[in-house]
Amino acid sequence: MKSVIDNKAEQEFELTVDGYRAVAAYQLEGDTIVFTHTEVPPAIEGRGVGSKLIQAALDSARDRGLKVVPQCPFVRAYMDKHPEMRDMLG
């Protein structure tokens, strides 16, 4: 599995696996990052791709001192399962 890339031009975190691209779309609003949508192609579902993508995106947000608004249900569920991330909620 490759590394997660922050494509700032498209406002998406990206992870490519076996030629398929998973994305976590976001919007920056001051010191807050709003995750709006996560998409993992069916061909690579069930392999932890979405979790790896969101973990890297949240690590990046923490490193940058951003608060997180998880509008996307997948991001919200991930944060619910990982209480160590809840201090980032904005």
Tab-separated table of C-alpha atoms in Angstrom, residues 13-84:
chain	number	residue	atom	x	y	z
A	13	PHE	CA	-6.286	13.105	0.800
A	14	GLU	CA	-5.552	10.288	-1.649
A	15	LEU	CA	-4.421	6.695	-1.348
A	16	THR	CA	-3.874	4.576	-4.470
A	17	VAL	CA	-4.049	0.797	-4.113
A	18	ASP	CA	-3.790	-1.599	-7.079
A	19	GLY	CA	-4.520	1.287	-9.455
A	20	TYR	CA	-7.667	2.375	-7.584
A	21	ARG	CA	-7.797	5.758	-5.863
A	22	ALA	CA	-9.484	6.232	-2.479
A	23	VAL	CA	-10.129	9.826	-1.431
A	24	ALA	CA	-11.126	11.809	1.634
A	25	ALA	CA	-12.426	15.186	0.491
A	26	TYR	CA	-12.079	18.173	2.782
A	27	GLN	CA	-12.508	21.926	3.042
A	28	LEU	CA	-10.208	24.168	5.034
A	29	GLU	CA	-11.967	26.886	6.995
A	30	GLY	CA	-9.398	28.865	8.974
A	31	ASP	CA	-7.957	26.538	11.629
A	32	THR	CA	-10.614	23.885	10.955
A	33	ILE	CA	-10.667	21.041	8.452
A	34	VAL	CA	-14.125	19.794	7.433
A	35	PHE	CA	-14.154	16.258	6.039
A	36	THR	CA	-17.055	16.184	3.582
A	37	HIS	CA	-16.809	12.825	1.822
A	38	THR	CA	-14.795	9.616	1.797
A	39	GLU	CA	-14.821	7.268	-1.168
A	40	VAL	CA	-13.184	3.856	-1.440
A	41	PRO	CA	-13.725	2.018	-4.746
A	42	PRO	CA	-15.533	-1.338	-4.313
A	43	ALA	CA	-12.538	-3.225	-5.748
A	44	ILE	CA	-10.405	-2.303	-2.715
A	45	GLU	CA	-13.052	-2.242	0.036
A	46	GLY	CA	-12.580	-4.421	3.106
A	47	ARG	CA	-8.796	-4.075	3.155
A	48	GLY	CA	-8.432	-1.238	5.659
A	49	VAL	CA	-7.850	1.326	2.913
A	50	GLY	CA	-10.416	3.797	4.252
A	51	SER	CA	-9.078	3.509	7.799
A	52	LYS	CA	-5.481	4.033	6.666
A	53	LEU	CA	-6.590	7.035	4.609
A	54	ILE	CA	-8.494	8.656	7.486
A	55	GLN	CA	-5.769	7.892	10.043
A	56	ALA	CA	-3.207	9.681	7.867
A	57	ALA	CA	-5.579	12.588	7.206
A	58	LEU	CA	-6.257	13.022	10.940
A	59	ASP	CA	-2.544	12.727	11.761
A	60	SER	CA	-1.884	15.502	9.234
A	61	ALA	CA	-4.625	17.662	10.763
A	62	ARG	CA	-3.171	17.128	14.249
A	63	ASP	CA	0.345	17.984	13.029
A	64	ARG	CA	-1.022	21.235	11.594
A	65	GLY	CA	-2.989	22.075	14.748
A	66	LEU	CA	-6.350	21.913	12.977
A	67	LYS	CA	-9.717	21.186	14.555
A	68	VAL	CA	-11.773	18.524	12.764
A	69	VAL	CA	-15.427	18.649	11.710
A	70	PRO	CA	-16.412	15.138	10.536
A	71	GLN	CA	-19.386	15.824	8.252
A	72	CYS	CA	-18.598	12.551	6.482
A	73	PRO	CA	-20.195	9.575	8.285
A	74	PHE	CA	-17.088	7.408	7.717
A	75	VAL	CA	-14.802	9.972	9.383
A	76	ARG	CA	-17.291	10.408	12.243
A	77	ALA	CA	-17.447	6.625	12.793
A	78	TYR	CA	-13.642	6.377	12.703
A	79	MET	CA	-13.310	9.105	15.330
A	80	ASP	CA	-15.982	7.421	17.484
A	81	LYS	CA	-13.922	4.207	17.431
A	82	HIS	CA	-10.691	6.046	18.284
A	83	PRO	CA	-11.237	8.118	21.439
A	84	GLU	CA	-7.666	9.447	21.245
